[in-house]
Coordinates of C-alpha atoms in Angstrom, one line a residue:
Chain F
M130 CA 0.0 0.0 0.0
I131 CA 1.2 3.4 -0.8
E132 CA 0.1 6.2 1.5
L133 CA 0.5 9.7 0.2
N134 CA 0.0 13.0 1.9
C135 CA 1.7 15.7 -0.2
K136 CA 1.5 19.5 0.1
L137 CA 3.4 21.7 -2.1
E138 CA 3.1 25.4 -2.6
H139 CA 4.6 27.2 -5.7
T140 CA 3.8 30.7 -6.6
D141 CA 1.1 29.8 -9.1
F142 CA 0.3 26.3 -8.2
T143 CA -0.7 24.3 -5.2
L144 CA -0.5 20.5 -4.8
D145 CA -2.6 19.1 -2.0
V146 CA -3.1 15.4 -2.2
G147 CA -4.1 12.8 0.4
C148 CA -4.7 9.3 -0.9
T149 CA -3.8 5.7 -0.6
L150 CA -2.8 3.7 -3.6
P151 CA -2.7 0.0 -4.0
G152 CA 0.5 -1.7 -3.3
R153 CA 0.7 -3.6 -6.5
G154 CA -0.5 -3.2 -10.2
V155 CA -0.3 -0.2 -12.3
T156 CA -1.9 3.0 -11.0
V157 CA -2.3 5.7 -13.6
L158 CA -2.3 9.4 -12.5
F159 CA -4.6 10.9 -15.1
G160 CA -5.5 14.5 -15.6
P161 CA -5.0 17.5 -17.8
S162 CA -1.6 19.2 -18.1
G163 CA -0.9 21.3 -15.0
S164 CA -3.1 19.3 -12.8
G165 CA -0.1 18.3 -10.6
K166 CA 0.5 14.7 -11.7
T167 CA 4.2 15.2 -12.3
S168 CA 4.7 17.2 -9.1
L169 CA 3.0 14.4 -7.1
L170 CA 5.3 11.8 -8.8
R171 CA 8.4 13.9 -8.1
S172 CA 7.3 14.4 -4.5
I173 CA 7.1 10.6 -4.1
A174 CA 10.6 10.2 -5.5
G175 CA 11.8 13.0 -3.2
L176 CA 12.8 15.3 -6.1
E177 CA 10.5 18.1 -4.9
R178 CA 12.5 19.7 -2.0
L179 CA 9.7 21.8 -0.7
V180 CA 6.9 19.1 -0.4
G181 CA 5.6 18.6 3.1
G182 CA 3.5 15.6 4.3
R183 CA 3.9 11.9 4.5
V184 CA 5.0 9.2 2.0
V185 CA 4.9 5.6 3.0
V186 CA 5.6 2.8 0.4
N187 CA 4.6 -0.7 1.3
G188 CA 5.5 0.0 5.0
E189 CA 8.7 1.9 4.4
V190 CA 8.4 5.5 5.6
W191 CA 10.1 7.8 3.0
Q192 CA 8.8 11.0 4.4
D193 CA 7.1 12.2 7.6
A194 CA 7.0 15.1 9.9
G195 CA 10.6 16.3 10.3
F196 CA 11.9 13.3 8.3
R197 CA 12.9 13.1 4.6
L198 CA 14.7 10.2 3.0
P199 CA 17.1 11.7 0.4
V200 CA 16.2 10.7 -3.2
H201 CA 19.1 8.2 -3.5
R202 CA 17.9 6.3 -0.5
R203 CA 14.4 5.8 -1.8
S204 CA 14.2 2.6 -3.9
V205 CA 12.5 4.0 -6.9
G206 CA 12.8 3.3 -10.6
Y207 CA 12.0 6.7 -12.2
V208 CA 11.5 7.0 -16.0
F209 CA 11.3 10.7 -17.1
Q210 CA 9.6 12.1 -20.1
Q211 CA 13.0 12.6 -21.7
A212 CA 15.1 9.5 -21.5
G213 CA 18.0 11.4 -19.7
L214 CA 20.5 8.7 -20.6
F215 CA 24.1 9.5 -19.6
P216 CA 26.0 10.5 -22.8
H217 CA 29.4 9.5 -21.6
L218 CA 28.3 5.9 -21.0
S219 CA 27.4 3.1 -23.3
V220 CA 24.0 1.5 -23.3
R221 CA 25.2 -1.3 -21.1
E222 CA 26.8 1.0 -18.7
N223 CA 23.7 3.1 -18.5
L224 CA 21.7 -0.1 -17.8
L225 CA 24.0 -1.1 -15.0
F226 CA 24.3 2.4 -13.4
G227 CA 21.5 1.8 -10.8
A228 CA 22.5 -1.8 -9.8
R229 CA 26.0 -0.4 -9.0
H230 CA 24.6 1.9 -6.4
R231 CA 21.9 -0.2 -4.7
S232 CA 22.5 -3.3 -2.8
G233 CA 20.2 -6.3 -2.6
T234 CA 18.8 -8.6 -5.3
G235 CA 17.2 -7.5 -8.4
L236 CA 16.4 -8.5 -11.9
D237 CA 19.1 -10.1 -14.0
V238 CA 20.2 -8.1 -16.9
A239 CA 19.4 -10.9 -19.4
P240 CA 15.6 -10.9 -19.1
V241 CA 15.4 -7.1 -19.1
V242 CA 17.6 -6.9 -22.2
E243 CA 15.3 -9.5 -23.9
T244 CA 12.0 -8.0 -22.9
L245 CA 13.0 -4.6 -24.1
G246 CA 14.8 -5.8 -27.2
L247 CA 18.1 -4.2 -26.3
A248 CA 20.5 -7.0 -27.2
T249 CA 21.8 -5.3 -30.3
L250 CA 22.2 -1.9 -28.6
L251 CA 24.2 -3.0 -25.6
S252 CA 27.8 -2.0 -26.7
R253 CA 26.6 1.2 -28.5
G254 CA 26.9 4.8 -27.3
V255 CA 23.6 6.4 -26.6
R256 CA 23.9 9.3 -29.1
G257 CA 22.9 7.5 -32.2
L258 CA 19.8 5.9 -30.6
S259 CA 16.3 6.9 -31.7
G260 CA 13.8 8.4 -29.3
G261 CA 12.0 5.1 -28.8
E262 CA 15.3 3.1 -28.3
Q263 CA 16.5 5.7 -25.8
Q264 CA 13.2 5.4 -23.8
R265 CA 13.6 1.6 -23.8
V266 CA 17.1 1.9 -22.4
A267 CA 15.8 4.3 -19.7
L268 CA 13.0 1.9 -18.9
G269 CA 15.6 -1.0 -18.6
R270 CA 17.8 1.2 -16.5
A271 CA 15.0 1.9 -14.1
L272 CA 14.0 -1.7 -13.9
L273 CA 17.5 -2.9 -13.1
S274 CA 18.0 -0.3 -10.4
R275 CA 16.5 -2.7 -7.8
P276 CA 13.4 -0.5 -7.3
R277 CA 10.4 -1.2 -5.0
L278 CA 8.3 1.3 -6.7
L279 CA 8.3 2.2 -10.4
L280 CA 7.5 5.8 -11.3
L281 CA 6.8 6.7 -15.0
D282 CA 6.4 10.3 -16.0
E283 CA 4.7 10.4 -19.4
P284 CA 7.4 8.1 -20.8
L285 CA 5.8 8.2 -24.3
A286 CA 4.9 11.8 -24.4
A287 CA 8.1 13.0 -26.2
L288 CA 7.8 10.2 -28.9
D289 CA 6.2 10.5 -32.3
V290 CA 3.0 8.3 -32.9
G291 CA 5.0 5.6 -34.6
S292 CA 7.6 5.2 -31.9
K293 CA 4.8 5.4 -29.3
S294 CA 2.8 2.5 -30.7
M295 CA 6.0 0.5 -31.0
L296 CA 7.0 1.2 -27.5
I297 CA 3.7 0.4 -25.8
P298 CA 4.1 -3.5 -25.9
F299 CA 7.6 -3.2 -24.5
L300 CA 6.2 -1.0 -21.7
E301 CA 3.4 -3.5 -21.0
N302 CA 5.8 -6.3 -20.7
A303 CA 8.2 -4.3 -18.7
L304 CA 5.6 -3.3 -16.1
H305 CA 4.8 -6.9 -15.4
L306 CA 8.4 -8.1 -15.2
L307 CA 8.7 -7.1 -11.6
D308 CA 6.1 -7.7 -9.0
I309 CA 6.2 -4.1 -7.7
P310 CA 3.7 -1.4 -7.9
A311 CA 4.0 1.2 -10.6
I312 CA 2.7 4.7 -10.8
Y313 CA 2.3 6.0 -14.4
V314 CA 1.6 9.6 -15.2
T315 CA -0.3 10.4 -18.5
H316 CA -3.0 12.6 -19.9
S317 CA -3.6 10.1 -22.8
P318 CA -6.9 8.1 -22.5
D319 CA -5.5 5.4 -24.7
E320 CA -2.4 4.8 -22.5
L321 CA -4.6 5.0 -19.4
V322 CA -7.1 2.3 -20.8
R323 CA -4.2 0.1 -22.0
L324 CA -2.0 0.2 -18.9
A325 CA -4.0 1.0 -15.8
D326 CA -5.3 -1.4 -13.2
H327 CA -6.2 1.6 -11.0
V328 CA -6.6 5.2 -11.8
V329 CA -6.4 8.4 -9.8
V330 CA -7.9 11.4 -11.5
M331 CA -6.3 14.8 -10.7
E332 CA -7.4 18.3 -11.4
Q333 CA -5.7 21.6 -10.2
G334 CA -3.4 19.9 -7.8
R335 CA -6.1 17.7 -6.1
V336 CA -7.3 14.2 -6.5
V337 CA -10.8 14.2 -7.9
T338 CA -11.5 10.5 -7.8
G339 CA -9.7 7.2 -7.7
G340 CA -10.3 3.5 -7.8
P341 CA -10.2 0.5 -10.1
L342 CA -10.2 1.5 -13.7
V343 CA -13.5 0.0 -14.8
E344 CA -15.3 1.5 -11.8
V345 CA -14.0 5.0 -12.1
F346 CA -14.9 5.1 -15.8
S347 CA -18.5 3.8 -15.2
D348 CA -19.2 6.1 -12.2
I349 CA -21.3 9.1 -13.2
A350 CA -19.9 10.9 -10.2
T351 CA -16.5 11.1 -11.9
P352 CA -16.3 14.6 -13.4
L353 CA -14.8 13.2 -16.6
N354 CA -17.8 11.3 -17.2
R355 CA -20.1 14.2 -17.2
L356 CA -18.2 15.7 -20.2
D357 CA -18.8 15.1 -23.8
D358 CA -15.7 12.9 -24.3
A359 CA -16.7 10.5 -21.4
F360 CA -15.8 6.9 -22.1
S361 CA -16.2 3.5 -20.5
V362 CA -13.7 0.6 -20.3
L363 CA -14.7 -3.0 -20.6
P364 CA -12.2 -5.7 -20.1
G365 CA -12.7 -8.9 -22.1
R366 CA -11.1 -11.7 -24.1
L367 CA -10.9 -12.4 -27.7
L368 CA -13.2 -15.1 -29.1
K369 CA -13.0 -16.8 -32.5
G370 CA -14.5 -14.3 -35.0
Q371 CA -18.2 -14.9 -35.4
L372 CA -19.0 -12.7 -38.4
P373 CA -16.9 -12.7 -41.6
G374 CA -14.2 -10.0 -41.6
L375 CA -14.7 -9.2 -37.9
S376 CA -13.2 -10.2 -34.6
A377 CA -15.3 -10.7 -31.5
V378 CA -14.6 -9.9 -27.8
Q379 CA -16.5 -11.4 -24.9
T380 CA -16.7 -9.1 -21.9
G381 CA -17.0 -10.0 -18.2
G382 CA -20.7 -9.7 -18.3
G383 CA -20.8 -12.3 -21.2
N384 CA -21.7 -9.7 -23.9
V385 CA -20.1 -10.2 -27.3
F386 CA -18.8 -7.1 -29.1
H387 CA -17.9 -7.3 -32.8
V388 CA -14.8 -5.4 -33.5
P389 CA -12.7 -4.7 -36.6
L390 CA -10.4 -7.6 -37.4
T391 CA -7.3 -7.8 -35.3
N392 CA -4.4 -10.2 -35.4
H393 CA -4.5 -10.7 -31.5
K394 CA -4.4 -14.3 -30.4
R395 CA -7.6 -16.1 -29.2
H396 CA -8.3 -15.8 -25.6
Q397 CA -6.0 -12.9 -25.2
A398 CA -7.0 -10.4 -22.7
V399 CA -8.0 -7.0 -24.2
R400 CA -9.7 -3.9 -23.1
L401 CA -12.5 -2.1 -25.0
K402 CA -12.7 1.6 -24.9
I403 CA -16.1 2.9 -25.8
Q404 CA -16.9 6.6 -26.2
A405 CA -20.0 7.5 -24.5
R406 CA -21.1 9.6 -27.4
D407 CA -20.8 6.6 -29.7
V408 CA -23.5 4.9 -27.7
S409 CA -27.1 5.7 -28.7
L410 CA -30.2 4.5 -27.1
C411 CA -33.4 3.2 -28.6
L412 CA -36.5 1.6 -27.1
E413 CA -37.0 -1.1 -29.7
K414 CA -34.3 -3.3 -31.3
T415 CA -33.8 -2.1 -34.9
E416 CA -33.4 -5.3 -37.1
K417 CA -32.0 -3.5 -40.1
S418 CA -29.0 -1.5 -39.1
S419 CA -25.4 -1.1 -40.1
I420 CA -24.6 -0.9 -36.4
L421 CA -23.3 -4.4 -35.3
N422 CA -23.3 -4.1 -31.6
I423 CA -26.8 -3.7 -30.3
L424 CA -27.3 -4.9 -26.8
P425 CA -30.2 -4.9 -24.4
A426 CA -29.5 -2.7 -21.3
I427 CA -31.1 -1.4 -18.2
V428 CA -30.7 2.3 -17.2
E429 CA -28.9 2.4 -13.7
Q430 CA -28.5 6.1 -13.4
V431 CA -28.9 9.4 -15.3
S432 CA -26.7 12.4 -14.7
E433 CA -27.7 16.0 -14.5
V434 CA -27.7 18.0 -17.7
S435 CA -24.4 19.6 -18.3
S436 CA -23.7 23.0 -19.7
S437 CA -23.4 21.6 -23.2
G438 CA -27.1 20.3 -23.0
G439 CA -26.1 16.6 -22.7
C440 CA -26.5 14.1 -20.0
T441 CA -24.7 10.8 -19.3
V442 CA -26.7 7.6 -18.8
K443 CA -25.1 4.7 -17.0
L444 CA -26.3 1.4 -18.3
D445 CA -26.3 -2.1 -16.9
L446 CA -25.6 -4.7 -19.6
N447 CA -25.9 -7.9 -17.7
G448 CA -23.2 -6.7 -15.3
D449 CA -21.0 -4.7 -17.7
R450 CA -21.3 -0.9 -17.1
L451 CA -21.5 1.3 -20.2
L452 CA -21.9 5.1 -20.4
A453 CA -24.0 6.7 -23.1
R454 CA -24.0 10.4 -23.8
I455 CA -27.3 11.8 -25.1
S456 CA -29.0 15.1 -25.4
A457 CA -31.4 16.2 -22.7
Y458 CA -34.1 16.5 -25.4
S459 CA -33.7 12.8 -26.4
R460 CA -33.8 11.8 -22.8
Q461 CA -37.1 13.5 -22.4
Q462 CA -38.5 12.2 -25.6
L463 CA -37.7 8.6 -24.8
A464 CA -38.7 9.1 -21.1
I465 CA -35.5 7.6 -20.0
E466 CA -35.4 7.0 -16.2
T467 CA -33.6 4.7 -13.7
G468 CA -34.9 1.3 -14.5
S469 CA -35.9 1.8 -18.2
C470 CA -35.2 -1.2 -20.3
L471 CA -33.8 -0.3 -23.8
Y472 CA -31.2 -1.1 -26.3
A473 CA -27.8 0.3 -26.5
Q474 CA -26.4 0.8 -30.0
V475 CA -22.6 1.0 -30.0
K476 CA -21.3 2.7 -33.0
A477 CA -17.5 2.3 -32.5
V478 CA -15.5 0.2 -30.2
A479 CA -11.6 0.7 -29.7
L480 CA -9.8 -2.4 -28.9
L481 CA -6.7 -2.0 -26.8
Q482 CA -4.5 -4.7 -25.8
G483 CA -4.1 -4.9 -21.9
S484 CA -3.4 -7.3 -19.3
E485 CA -5.9 -8.7 -16.9
I486 CA -6.7 -6.2 -14.3
S487 CA -4.8 -7.2 -11.2
P488 CA -6.8 -7.0 -7.9
P489 CA -5.4 -4.7 -5.2
A490 CA -3.3 -6.3 -2.5
E491 CA -5.2 -6.1 0.8
Chain G
M32 CA 70.5 29.4 -21.6
Q33 CA 72.1 30.4 -18.4
Q34 CA 71.7 28.6 -15.1
A35 CA 69.7 31.5 -13.6
D36 CA 67.2 31.4 -16.6
L37 CA 66.7 27.7 -16.2
T38 CA 66.1 28.1 -12.5
A39 CA 63.5 30.8 -13.3
L40 CA 61.9 28.6 -15.9
S41 CA 61.6 25.7 -13.5
L42 CA 60.2 27.9 -10.7
T43 CA 57.7 29.3 -13.1
L44 CA 56.5 25.8 -14.1
Q45 CA 56.3 24.8 -10.5
L46 CA 54.4 27.9 -9.6
A47 CA 51.9 27.5 -12.5
G48 CA 51.5 23.8 -11.8
L49 CA 50.9 24.1 -8.1
S50 CA 48.6 27.1 -8.6
T51 CA 46.5 25.2 -11.2
V52 CA 46.1 22.2 -8.8
L53 CA 45.0 24.5 -6.0
L54 CA 42.7 26.5 -8.3
L55 CA 40.9 23.4 -9.5
L56 CA 40.4 22.2 -5.9
L57 CA 39.1 25.6 -4.7
G58 CA 37.5 26.5 -7.9
T59 CA 35.2 23.4 -8.1
P60 CA 33.2 24.0 -4.9
L61 CA 33.0 27.8 -5.6
A62 CA 32.0 27.3 -9.2
W63 CA 29.4 24.6 -8.1
W64 CA 27.9 27.2 -5.6
L65 CA 27.8 29.9 -8.2
A66 CA 26.2 27.6 -10.8
R67 CA 23.4 26.4 -8.5
T68 CA 22.7 28.9 -5.8
R69 CA 19.8 31.2 -5.7
S70 CA 21.3 33.2 -3.0
R71 CA 21.1 37.0 -3.2
V72 CA 24.9 37.4 -2.6
R73 CA 25.7 35.5 -5.7
P74 CA 26.3 38.7 -7.9
L75 CA 28.5 40.0 -5.2
V76 CA 30.7 36.9 -5.1
E77 CA 30.7 36.7 -8.9
A78 CA 32.0 40.3 -9.1
L79 CA 34.7 39.5 -6.5
V80 CA 35.9 36.4 -8.4
A81 CA 35.9 38.4 -11.7
L82 CA 37.9 41.4 -10.2
P83 CA 41.4 40.1 -11.3
L84 CA 40.1 40.3 -14.9
V85 CA 39.9 44.1 -14.9
L86 CA 42.2 45.1 -12.1
P87 CA 45.7 46.1 -12.9
P88 CA 47.9 43.4 -11.4
T89 CA 50.0 45.9 -9.6
V90 CA 46.8 47.0 -7.7
L91 CA 46.1 43.4 -6.7
G92 CA 49.7 42.9 -5.8
F93 CA 49.8 46.1 -3.7
Y94 CA 46.8 45.1 -1.6
L95 CA 48.2 41.6 -1.2
L96 CA 51.6 43.0 -0.2
I97 CA 49.8 45.0 2.5
L98 CA 47.8 42.1 3.7
L99 CA 50.7 39.6 3.7
S100 CA 53.5 41.9 5.1
P101 CA 54.5 41.2 8.7
N102 CA 52.5 44.2 9.8
G103 CA 49.5 43.4 7.7
P104 CA 46.5 41.4 9.1
V105 CA 47.3 38.1 7.4
G106 CA 51.1 38.4 7.9
A107 CA 50.7 39.3 11.6
T108 CA 48.4 36.5 12.2
L109 CA 50.8 34.1 10.6
Q110 CA 53.7 35.4 12.6
A111 CA 51.7 35.2 15.8
L112 CA 51.1 31.5 14.9
G113 CA 54.8 31.0 14.4
L114 CA 54.4 30.3 10.7
P115 CA 56.7 31.7 8.0
G116 CA 55.6 34.9 6.4
L117 CA 54.2 34.9 2.8
A118 CA 55.6 38.1 1.4
F119 CA 58.7 37.6 -0.7
S120 CA 58.4 33.8 -0.6
F121 CA 57.3 31.1 -3.1
S122 CA 54.2 30.5 -0.9
G123 CA 53.2 34.1 -1.2
L124 CA 53.6 33.8 -5.0
V125 CA 51.3 30.7 -5.1
T126 CA 48.7 32.7 -2.9
G127 CA 48.9 35.6 -5.3
S128 CA 48.6 33.5 -8.4
V129 CA 45.6 31.6 -7.1
I130 CA 43.7 34.8 -6.5
Y131 CA 45.0 36.3 -9.7
S132 CA 44.0 33.4 -11.8
L133 CA 40.7 32.5 -10.1
P134 CA 38.3 33.8 -12.6
F135 CA 40.1 31.9 -15.4
V136 CA 39.3 28.6 -13.6
V137 CA 35.9 29.4 -11.9
Q138 CA 34.3 30.8 -15.1
P139 CA 34.8 27.7 -17.4
L140 CA 33.9 25.4 -14.5
Q141 CA 30.8 27.4 -13.7
N142 CA 29.6 27.4 -17.3
A143 CA 30.2 23.6 -17.5
F144 CA 28.1 23.1 -14.4
V145 CA 25.3 25.3 -15.6
S146 CA 25.1 23.7 -19.0
L147 CA 25.0 20.3 -17.3
G148 CA 21.6 21.2 -15.9
N149 CA 19.7 19.4 -13.1
R150 CA 18.4 16.4 -15.1
P151 CA 21.5 14.1 -15.1
L152 CA 21.8 14.7 -11.3
E153 CA 18.1 13.9 -10.7
V154 CA 18.4 10.7 -12.8
A155 CA 21.6 9.6 -11.0
A156 CA 19.8 10.2 -7.6
T157 CA 16.8 8.1 -8.6
L158 CA 19.2 5.5 -9.5
G159 CA 20.6 5.4 -6.0
A160 CA 23.7 7.5 -6.5
G161 CA 24.6 9.6 -3.5
P162 CA 26.2 13.1 -3.6
L163 CA 29.8 12.0 -3.9
S164 CA 29.0 9.3 -6.5
R165 CA 26.9 11.8 -8.5
F166 CA 29.9 14.1 -8.6
L167 CA 32.4 11.5 -9.6
H168 CA 30.4 9.5 -11.9
V169 CA 28.2 12.1 -13.5
V170 CA 29.4 15.7 -13.0
L171 CA 33.1 15.1 -13.5
P172 CA 32.9 13.1 -16.8
L173 CA 30.3 15.3 -18.2
S174 CA 32.2 18.5 -17.3
R175 CA 35.7 17.3 -18.4
L176 CA 36.0 19.8 -21.2
G177 CA 35.3 22.5 -18.7
Y178 CA 37.9 21.2 -16.5
L179 CA 40.4 21.1 -19.4
S180 CA 39.7 24.6 -20.3
A181 CA 39.9 25.7 -16.6
A182 CA 43.2 24.0 -16.1
V183 CA 44.8 25.3 -19.3
L184 CA 43.6 28.8 -18.8
G185 CA 44.7 28.8 -15.1
F186 CA 48.1 27.5 -16.0
A187 CA 48.7 29.8 -19.0
H188 CA 47.6 32.8 -17.2
T189 CA 49.8 32.0 -14.1
L190 CA 52.7 31.5 -16.6
G191 CA 52.4 35.1 -17.8
E192 CA 52.0 36.7 -14.4
F193 CA 54.2 39.7 -13.9
G194 CA 52.7 42.6 -11.8
V195 CA 51.6 40.6 -8.9
V196 CA 54.8 38.7 -8.7
L197 CA 56.8 41.8 -8.7
M198 CA 54.8 43.4 -6.0
I199 CA 54.6 40.6 -3.5
G200 CA 57.5 38.4 -4.5
G201 CA 60.1 40.7 -5.6
N202 CA 63.0 39.2 -7.7
I203 CA 64.8 36.6 -5.6
P204 CA 66.5 34.1 -7.9
G205 CA 65.5 30.5 -7.0
E206 CA 62.7 31.8 -4.7
T207 CA 60.5 34.2 -6.5
Q208 CA 62.2 35.1 -9.8
V209 CA 60.0 33.8 -12.6
V210 CA 60.4 33.9 -16.3
S211 CA 58.5 37.0 -17.0
I212 CA 60.7 38.9 -14.5
A213 CA 63.8 37.3 -15.8
I214 CA 62.9 38.7 -19.2
Y215 CA 62.3 42.1 -17.9
E216 CA 65.7 42.0 -16.2
H217 CA 67.5 40.9 -19.4
V218 CA 65.8 43.7 -21.3
E219 CA 66.8 46.2 -18.7
A220 CA 70.3 45.0 -19.0
L221 CA 70.0 45.2 -22.8
A222 CA 70.7 41.4 -23.0
Y223 CA 68.2 41.0 -25.9
S224 CA 69.4 37.6 -27.0
Q225 CA 68.8 36.1 -23.7
A226 CA 65.4 37.8 -23.4
H227 CA 64.7 36.4 -27.0
V228 CA 65.3 32.8 -25.7
L229 CA 62.9 33.1 -22.8
A230 CA 60.3 35.2 -24.5
G231 CA 60.2 32.9 -27.5
L232 CA 59.8 29.8 -25.3
L233 CA 56.9 31.4 -23.4
L234 CA 55.3 32.4 -26.6
G235 CA 55.7 28.9 -28.0
V236 CA 54.5 27.1 -25.0
S237 CA 51.4 29.3 -24.6
F238 CA 50.5 28.9 -28.2
V239 CA 50.9 25.2 -28.3
V240 CA 48.9 24.7 -25.1
L241 CA 45.9 26.8 -26.4
L242 CA 46.0 25.1 -29.7
A243 CA 45.9 21.8 -28.1
V244 CA 42.9 22.8 -26.0
N245 CA 41.0 24.0 -29.2
L246 CA 41.8 20.8 -30.9
A247 CA 40.5 18.7 -28.1
N248 CA 37.3 20.7 -27.9
R249 CA 36.9 20.4 -31.6
R250 CA 37.3 16.7 -31.6
A251 CA 35.0 16.3 -28.7
R252 CA 32.4 18.3 -30.5
L253 CA 32.8 16.3 -33.7
T254 CA 32.6 13.0 -31.9
G255 CA 29.6 14.2 -30.0
L256 CA 31.2 14.1 -26.5
L257 CA 30.5 17.7 -25.7

């Protein structure tokens, strides 16, 4: 368990966070730029000097009233937005820098090199490496530094789209190489959905909400879910394709979603991200429609009307929770209330690879 | 070359070498502090360090002489402690040279530390490196061109010192007579050929040293080590 109580005052920004994060799995700090995610991450690592409060990581006190463990004594693996490799060292020497300074047992070099695809780079200098390669070395260096907590500050943000999509699988594998908690900062919904087990949503230096990924993104109380770009996350597994030219995913609630053909393996764990505005509601099942995914649903909750004139409807699809974003007018026309039975038409589904969501340690 | 000239040459090299070592040792913490502090006294300290750049060496030498003479505050203290005085001695020359060449060492180091930035240090700290290790394994290797410039400039500048030496060291052969003063003496005595030998030597050494530094810098830049 990670206990955080951080207060930081800058001239134009205040961080004030009190929360408890699970002691295993990937927790994503999610929020817009300037919401204090990076400041919080730096505070945990001890890089923010002026932060006050308490930091306890799986029983180890890193900071408390009148006590501050210096950065180099905190067992973190930190990946910065810019790789920050040491230019005077080779790739191999960069990788081994941390292990040289911390005692104790850690990962062997070989599995890290293999997982991150670094074998051919080892003897090279770091100057000629591409952005993606540099970030892979930085990731390996952090993993090999015998950390007890992995902190990642938007490790993909500085990369172009191509390198990003190439790096994500490495990142996913790397995060599961060590059985230690990871805190991952991002403002990208796709990275969030792909990597998170838990999520903490931040805004203006404060925690707005937090919890398991699926719950946070199906809870109408979450501020993000009352906006027009609200979305839900459904974990599932790939089935044998049932319709020609399409793949199929079965979710936890037993619903089958047809998705564009993918080359993922059968039974592989995936996550579906569904934009609330791509879900429309109708009272009768339309038989003749180009929309493939039409599923029966019961309305569980309806939000207030937002300033944009829309409201968010939380649906129960046999245990799966799905958000739909409709206009207040439609809601009135269809007389949608808690308990209404209707059909959800899902226009678009994004399939993101993801691991099975690991339960928090008690 | 006469024996006296050889003695002066050897003394000069010793003076420059010892001063450079001391300058690097003293200059490192000073430059580090200047590069990283947000203290309000920083401009004050920077101006003090830079003073020898603009001050006539004789002015500097004059005040040092006052300070170091047996009646001056430093000289009197040394005498009270039973230590040898610094005026008109080799130790006094080293003291003067260190002050005189300070900006030539501190400024390149300060620039190197500033351009290093905070990030490599933060990265090293998160990888478990303590302050000493961060300095030895990150700061030093990444600032080595700064150190090279600092050492060469400090050495070369001390080599050419004249005014300060004359004021606080006088002209004692084997003790305080350096090459620049020996040249002056030869010229005074109209011994131009002897002056030529020493002057040419100093010119050659200075040029070769600076050329070597520039080439090293260029190579480092080409191979991407800078």
